[in-house]
C-alpha cells in the first residue's frame, strides 16, 4: 500500500514538474512584457525624471496631486470621455443597424460585408491619410460633395470646432464594420423559433426586436462595449497623423497627452502618472460594466 502511495506521489511530482517546464516560458514572457512594465510604470509615476538624468528623483504622490488638480488634465479627460462615448454609442448603434441590413437575403451582400469590414483591418496611418485627403478643404472629396449645394466645407482638422467631430467620423468608419460583423454572427445564431412564434402571435417587427432579439444579443453587446471602450480610450495613431492633438488642445486625449509628456516634454514621471490614471479608469469602467451587465446578460 505504501509503495502504491509513493508511486502516485512520484508520478504527481513528475506531472507537476512537466507542467512547470511547459508553462514557465509563457509565464516568463508575460511577466517580462506585461506585468513588469506595469510595476515599473507605477514606480516612475512616483518620480521626477527627464530620461536623461542618471536616476529618477523620488517625489512620492506629488505627480498625482499636480495632475488631478490641473485644469488642463480635466479638459483632456473630458475630451477623452466625449470622444469615447461618441465612438462607443455610434459603433454599437450603427453596427447593429448594419448587421440587420447584412442579414437580409440581398444579392451581393457578401461583397458588401467585406467592404464594410475592410477599414477595420487597415492601419491607422493609412486610414488617417485617406481621410486627411477627404477632409481637405481645398481639393478633398468632401468639398466635391458639398460645393454643388453652394456651401463651403469646413477646415476640419485645423478648426477647433470641427477637429473632434472629424476624428469621430474617421474612427466610426474604421470600427463599425467590426461591430456589424460581430452582431451579424450573433443574429445568425439566434433561435428562429422564438421570432417566428412572436410573429404568429401578432408581435410587430419593433416588438420582436426589442423584446426578443436585443436581449438575446446582450452578450455580444457586452463584448463590444468592453472592447470598444478600451480600444477608443487608447486611440492614438489616427490622432497622431491627422491632428497631433490640435488645433490647440481640441483633440488632446489621454493617450495623446501621455505621448506628449513622455516623448515631447521628456517628463517620464508625469507620463507614467497619466498612464496609471488611465489604467485605473479603464479598470473601474470595465469592473462596473461587468457588474452591471452580469445581472442583465444571460448566456444561452
GROMACS .gro file of C-alpha atoms in nm:
model
  300
    1UNK     CA    1   0.000   0.000   0.000
    2UNK     CA    2   0.284   0.236   0.094
    3UNK     CA    3   0.462   0.157  -0.232
    4UNK     CA    4   0.149   0.247  -0.427
    5UNK     CA    5   0.122   0.582  -0.249
    6UNK     CA    6   0.488   0.655  -0.313
    7UNK     CA    7   0.447   0.578  -0.683
    8UNK     CA    8   0.145   0.809  -0.707
    9UNK     CA    9   0.336   1.088  -0.534
   10UNK     CA   10   0.636   1.044  -0.766
   11UNK     CA   11   0.405   1.041  -1.069
   12UNK     CA   12   0.230   1.352  -0.943
   13UNK     CA   13   0.564   1.527  -0.888
   14UNK     CA   14   0.673   1.436  -1.242
   15UNK     CA   15   0.346   1.573  -1.381
   16UNK     CA   16   0.386   1.896  -1.183
   17UNK     CA   17   0.744   1.923  -1.299
   18UNK     CA   18   0.644   1.874  -1.663
   19UNK     CA   19   0.363   2.126  -1.622
   20UNK     CA   20   0.603   2.382  -1.473
   21UNK     CA   21   0.856   2.318  -1.751
   22UNK     CA   22   0.594   2.378  -2.023
   23UNK     CA   23   0.431   2.679  -1.858
   24UNK     CA   24   0.746   2.855  -1.736
   25UNK     CA   25   0.844   3.012  -2.073
   26UNK     CA   26   0.495   3.158  -2.117
   27UNK     CA   27   0.485   3.288  -1.762
   28UNK     CA   28   0.829   3.441  -1.807
   29UNK     CA   29   0.725   3.621  -2.125
   30UNK     CA   30   0.406   3.751  -1.961
   31UNK     CA   31   0.596   3.864  -1.652
   32UNK     CA   32   0.867   4.044  -1.854
   33UNK     CA   33   0.649   4.207  -2.119
   34UNK     CA   34   0.319   4.260  -1.932
   35UNK     CA   35   0.349   4.276  -1.553
   36UNK     CA   36   0.697   4.423  -1.517
   37UNK     CA   37   0.620   4.730  -1.736
   38UNK     CA   38   0.311   4.800  -1.521
   39UNK     CA   39   0.512   4.772  -1.200
   40UNK     CA   40   0.796   4.988  -1.334
   41UNK     CA   41   0.548   5.243  -1.470
   42UNK     CA   42   0.388   5.266  -1.125
   43UNK     CA   43   0.733   5.332  -0.980
   44UNK     CA   44   0.808   5.601  -1.240
   45UNK     CA   45   0.482   5.776  -1.154
   46UNK     CA   46   0.630   5.843  -0.810
   47UNK     CA   47   0.941   6.009  -0.953
   48UNK     CA   48   1.057   6.316  -1.140
   49UNK     CA   49   1.277   6.209  -1.432
   50UNK     CA   50   1.363   6.366  -1.766
   51UNK     CA   51   1.502   6.040  -1.911
   52UNK     CA   52   1.849   6.196  -1.921
   53UNK     CA   53   1.944   6.209  -1.555
   54UNK     CA   54   2.118   5.901  -1.423
   55UNK     CA   55   1.850   5.830  -1.165
   56UNK     CA   56   1.486   5.929  -1.122
   57UNK     CA   57   1.417   6.159  -0.828
   58UNK     CA   58   1.156   6.016  -0.591
   59UNK     CA   59   0.874   6.265  -0.527
   60UNK     CA   60   0.603   6.038  -0.388
   61UNK     CA   61   0.247   6.128  -0.480
   62UNK     CA   62   0.333   6.482  -0.593
   63UNK     CA   63   0.275   6.394  -0.960
   64UNK     CA   64  -0.073   6.267  -0.881
   65UNK     CA   65  -0.157   6.577  -0.681
   66UNK     CA   66  -0.044   6.814  -0.957
   67UNK     CA   67  -0.215   6.611  -1.230
   68UNK     CA   68  -0.551   6.569  -1.058
   69UNK     CA   69  -0.573   6.942  -0.977
   70UNK     CA   70  -0.455   7.059  -1.321
   71UNK     CA   71  -0.734   7.221  -1.531
   72UNK     CA   72  -0.559   7.104  -1.848
   73UNK     CA   73  -0.591   6.744  -1.729
   74UNK     CA   74  -0.960   6.796  -1.656
   75UNK     CA   75  -1.013   6.922  -2.011
   76UNK     CA   76  -0.813   6.633  -2.157
   77UNK     CA   77  -1.015   6.382  -1.955
   78UNK     CA   78  -1.343   6.542  -2.068
   79UNK     CA   79  -1.235   6.530  -2.434
   80UNK     CA   80  -1.141   6.164  -2.390
   81UNK     CA   81  -1.476   6.079  -2.230
   82UNK     CA   82  -1.676   6.263  -2.500
   83UNK     CA   83  -1.469   6.108  -2.779
   84UNK     CA   84  -1.501   5.758  -2.631
   85UNK     CA   85  -1.873   5.795  -2.565
   86UNK     CA   86  -1.948   5.905  -2.920
   87UNK     CA   87  -1.742   5.623  -3.068
   88UNK     CA   88  -1.893   5.356  -2.842
   89UNK     CA   89  -2.255   5.461  -2.894
   90UNK     CA   90  -2.205   5.517  -3.267
   91UNK     CA   91  -2.026   5.186  -3.318
   92UNK     CA   92  -2.295   4.985  -3.137
   93UNK     CA   93  -2.595   5.158  -3.293
   94UNK     CA   94  -2.464   5.179  -3.650
   95UNK     CA   95  -2.305   4.834  -3.624
   96UNK     CA   96  -2.633   4.678  -3.513
   97UNK     CA   97  -2.824   4.853  -3.793
   98UNK     CA   98  -2.572   4.734  -4.050
   99UNK     CA   99  -2.588   4.381  -3.910
  100UNK     CA  100  -2.963   4.368  -3.972
  101UNK     CA  101  -2.905   4.502  -4.322
  102UNK     CA  102  -2.632   4.244  -4.392
  103UNK     CA  103  -2.863   3.971  -4.267
  104UNK     CA  104  -3.121   4.040  -4.536
  105UNK     CA  105  -3.127   3.799  -4.834
  106UNK     CA  106  -2.994   4.055  -5.082
  107UNK     CA  107  -2.767   3.998  -5.380
  108UNK     CA  108  -2.403   4.091  -5.331
  109UNK     CA  109  -2.428   4.102  -4.953
  110UNK     CA  110  -2.103   3.905  -4.920
  111UNK     CA  111  -1.913   4.173  -5.110
  112UNK     CA  112  -2.081   4.446  -4.905
  113UNK     CA  113  -1.979   4.275  -4.581
  114UNK     CA  114  -1.619   4.256  -4.700
  115UNK     CA  115  -1.617   4.623  -4.798
  116UNK     CA  116  -1.767   4.724  -4.462
  117UNK     CA  117  -1.511   4.521  -4.266
  118UNK     CA  118  -1.209   4.629  -4.474
  119UNK     CA  119  -1.145   4.961  -4.290
  120UNK     CA  120  -1.105   4.773  -3.963
  121UNK     CA  121  -0.800   4.582  -4.088
  122UNK     CA  122  -0.633   4.887  -4.240
  123UNK     CA  123  -0.357   5.053  -4.039
  124UNK     CA  124  -0.449   5.369  -3.856
  125UNK     CA  125  -0.192   5.568  -4.055
  126UNK     CA  126  -0.347   5.455  -4.383
  127UNK     CA  127  -0.697   5.543  -4.265
  128UNK     CA  128  -0.579   5.883  -4.143
  129UNK     CA  129  -0.410   5.956  -4.477
  130UNK     CA  130  -0.727   5.867  -4.669
  131UNK     CA  131  -0.947   6.087  -4.453
  132UNK     CA  132  -0.698   6.374  -4.447
  133UNK     CA  133  -0.746   6.388  -4.825
  134UNK     CA  134  -1.126   6.358  -4.794
  135UNK     CA  135  -1.142   6.640  -4.539
  136UNK     CA  136  -0.901   6.871  -4.722
  137UNK     CA  137  -1.098   7.196  -4.775
  138UNK     CA  138  -0.914   7.281  -5.097
  139UNK     CA  139  -0.932   6.967  -5.309
  140UNK     CA  140  -1.078   6.692  -5.091
  141UNK     CA  141  -1.372   6.469  -5.167
  142UNK     CA  142  -1.583   6.645  -4.904
  143UNK     CA  143  -1.551   6.970  -5.099
  144UNK     CA  144  -1.666   6.798  -5.418
  145UNK     CA  145  -1.975   6.668  -5.236
  146UNK     CA  146  -2.068   6.995  -5.064
  147UNK     CA  147  -1.973   7.257  -5.322
  148UNK     CA  148  -2.262   7.180  -5.566
  149UNK     CA  149  -2.503   7.286  -5.289
  150UNK     CA  150  -2.334   7.625  -5.260
  151UNK     CA  151  -2.170   7.550  -4.924
  152UNK     CA  152  -1.807   7.576  -4.822
  153UNK     CA  153  -1.660   7.275  -4.640
  154UNK     CA  154  -1.500   7.348  -4.301
  155UNK     CA  155  -1.128   7.315  -4.247
  156UNK     CA  156  -1.191   7.004  -4.042
  157UNK     CA  157  -0.850   6.933  -3.895
  158UNK     CA  158  -0.748   7.297  -3.840
  159UNK     CA  159  -1.070   7.416  -3.682
  160UNK     CA  160  -1.112   7.352  -3.310
  161UNK     CA  161  -1.489   7.315  -3.351
  162UNK     CA  162  -1.465   7.053  -3.626
  163UNK     CA  163  -1.148   6.857  -3.546
  164UNK     CA  164  -1.301   6.630  -3.281
  165UNK     CA  165  -1.618   6.554  -3.484
  166UNK     CA  166  -1.388   6.477  -3.778
  167UNK     CA  167  -1.192   6.226  -3.572
  168UNK     CA  168  -1.517   6.067  -3.452
  169UNK     CA  169  -1.625   6.019  -3.814
  170UNK     CA  170  -1.291   5.860  -3.902
  171UNK     CA  171  -1.291   5.620  -3.607
  172UNK     CA  172  -1.653   5.523  -3.668
  173UNK     CA  173  -1.573   5.448  -4.031
  174UNK     CA  174  -1.288   5.229  -3.914
  175UNK     CA  175  -1.476   5.046  -3.636
  176UNK     CA  176  -1.840   4.999  -3.735
  177UNK     CA  177  -1.760   4.717  -3.978
  178UNK     CA  178  -1.614   4.509  -3.697
  179UNK     CA  179  -1.916   4.573  -3.473
  180UNK     CA  180  -2.151   4.493  -3.762
  181UNK     CA  181  -1.991   4.154  -3.834
  182UNK     CA  182  -1.987   4.057  -3.467
  183UNK     CA  183  -2.354   4.149  -3.438
  184UNK     CA  184  -2.424   3.963  -3.763
  185UNK     CA  185  -2.270   3.647  -3.621
  186UNK     CA  186  -2.491   3.688  -3.316
  187UNK     CA  187  -2.802   3.744  -3.527
  188UNK     CA  188  -2.739   3.433  -3.733
  189UNK     CA  189  -2.704   3.230  -3.416
  190UNK     CA  190  -3.036   3.336  -3.266
  191UNK     CA  191  -3.310   3.071  -3.247
  192UNK     CA  192  -3.559   3.144  -3.523
  193UNK     CA  193  -3.840   2.965  -3.341
  194UNK     CA  194  -3.886   3.247  -3.090
  195UNK     CA  195  -3.909   3.514  -3.359
  196UNK     CA  196  -4.149   3.306  -3.569
  197UNK     CA  197  -4.369   3.232  -3.269
  198UNK     CA  198  -4.385   3.600  -3.177
  199UNK     CA  199  -4.471   3.690  -3.538
  200UNK     CA  200  -4.754   3.436  -3.538
  201UNK     CA  201  -4.885   3.588  -3.215
  202UNK     CA  202  -4.905   3.923  -3.392
  203UNK     CA  203  -4.594   4.094  -3.248
  204UNK     CA  204  -4.466   4.379  -3.464
  205UNK     CA  205  -4.113   4.390  -3.605
  206UNK     CA  206  -4.011   4.652  -3.347
  207UNK     CA  207  -4.160   4.448  -3.060
  208UNK     CA  208  -3.977   4.134  -3.173
  209UNK     CA  209  -3.653   4.331  -3.198
  210UNK     CA  210  -3.690   4.499  -2.859
  211UNK     CA  211  -3.824   4.202  -2.663
  212UNK     CA  212  -3.652   3.906  -2.828
  213UNK     CA  213  -3.351   3.987  -3.043
  214UNK     CA  214  -3.198   4.269  -2.840
  215UNK     CA  215  -3.198   4.076  -2.508
  216UNK     CA  216  -3.054   3.768  -2.680
  217UNK     CA  217  -2.779   3.986  -2.829
  218UNK     CA  218  -2.682   4.118  -2.485
  219UNK     CA  219  -2.362   3.906  -2.461
  220UNK     CA  220  -2.249   4.044  -2.799
  221UNK     CA  221  -2.327   4.399  -2.685
  222UNK     CA  222  -2.135   4.342  -2.364
  223UNK     CA  223  -1.831   4.216  -2.553
  224UNK     CA  224  -1.837   4.508  -2.798
  225UNK     CA  225  -1.893   4.759  -2.520
  226UNK     CA  226  -1.584   4.649  -2.328
  227UNK     CA  227  -1.353   4.617  -2.629
  228UNK     CA  228  -1.466   4.944  -2.786
  229UNK     CA  229  -1.426   5.143  -2.464
  230UNK     CA  230  -1.075   5.007  -2.407
  231UNK     CA  231  -0.970   5.047  -2.770
  232UNK     CA  232  -1.106   5.402  -2.803
  233UNK     CA  233  -0.955   5.520  -2.475
  234UNK     CA  234  -0.616   5.417  -2.615
  235UNK     CA  235  -0.671   5.567  -2.962
  236UNK     CA  236  -0.350   5.721  -3.088
  237UNK     CA  237  -0.249   5.651  -3.448
  238UNK     CA  238  -0.518   5.848  -3.633
  239UNK     CA  239  -0.484   6.140  -3.391
  240UNK     CA  240  -0.108   6.142  -3.444
  241UNK     CA  241  -0.138   6.162  -3.823
  242UNK     CA  242  -0.441   6.389  -3.861
  243UNK     CA  243  -0.432   6.645  -3.578
  244UNK     CA  244  -0.138   6.588  -3.346
  245UNK     CA  245  -0.371   6.669  -3.058
  246UNK     CA  246  -0.464   7.005  -3.211
  247UNK     CA  247  -0.561   7.255  -3.313
  248UNK     CA  248  -0.454   7.381  -2.973
  249UNK     CA  249  -0.570   7.104  -2.742
  250UNK     CA  250  -0.904   7.036  -2.913
  251UNK     CA  251  -0.822   6.670  -2.980
  252UNK     CA  252  -0.576   6.604  -2.698
  253UNK     CA  253  -0.697   6.278  -2.549
  254UNK     CA  254  -0.545   6.100  -2.253
  255UNK     CA  255  -0.337   5.868  -2.471
  256UNK     CA  256  -0.203   6.161  -2.674
  257UNK     CA  257  -0.125   6.353  -2.355
  258UNK     CA  258   0.078   6.055  -2.231
  259UNK     CA  259   0.279   6.061  -2.554
  260UNK     CA  260   0.331   6.437  -2.527
  261UNK     CA  261   0.457   6.421  -2.170
  262UNK     CA  262   0.680   6.121  -2.228
  263UNK     CA  263   0.829   6.178  -2.572
  264UNK     CA  264   0.787   6.550  -2.636
  265UNK     CA  265   0.838   6.707  -2.292
  266UNK     CA  266   1.051   6.414  -2.167
  267UNK     CA  267   0.867   6.412  -1.837
  268UNK     CA  268   0.861   6.042  -1.761
  269UNK     CA  269   0.705   6.085  -1.418
  270UNK     CA  270   0.407   6.282  -1.548
  271UNK     CA  271   0.360   6.045  -1.842
  272UNK     CA  272   0.368   5.744  -1.609
  273UNK     CA  273   0.117   5.915  -1.379
  274UNK     CA  274  -0.123   5.971  -1.667
  275UNK     CA  275  -0.077   5.608  -1.772
  276UNK     CA  276  -0.164   5.480  -1.426
  277UNK     CA  277  -0.468   5.710  -1.412
  278UNK     CA  278  -0.587   5.577  -1.748
  279UNK     CA  279  -0.527   5.220  -1.629
  280UNK     CA  280  -0.732   5.280  -1.314
  281UNK     CA  281  -1.013   5.446  -1.511
  282UNK     CA  282  -1.033   5.157  -1.756
  283UNK     CA  283  -1.019   4.905  -1.471
  284UNK     CA  284  -1.304   5.079  -1.290
  285UNK     CA  285  -1.514   5.120  -1.605
  286UNK     CA  286  -1.464   4.756  -1.701
  287UNK     CA  287  -1.547   4.638  -1.348
  288UNK     CA  288  -1.865   4.846  -1.335
  289UNK     CA  289  -1.968   4.726  -1.680
  290UNK     CA  290  -1.909   4.366  -1.577
  291UNK     CA  291  -2.108   4.405  -1.254
  292UNK     CA  292  -2.400   4.579  -1.422
  293UNK     CA  293  -2.412   4.354  -1.728
  294UNK     CA  294  -2.378   4.026  -1.538
  295UNK     CA  295  -2.722   4.095  -1.392
  296UNK     CA  296  -2.872   4.168  -1.731
  297UNK     CA  297  -2.675   3.943  -1.967
  298UNK     CA  298  -2.790   3.585  -1.989
  299UNK     CA  299  -2.582   3.337  -2.188
  300UNK     CA  300  -2.767   3.060  -2.362
   0.00000   0.00000   0.00000
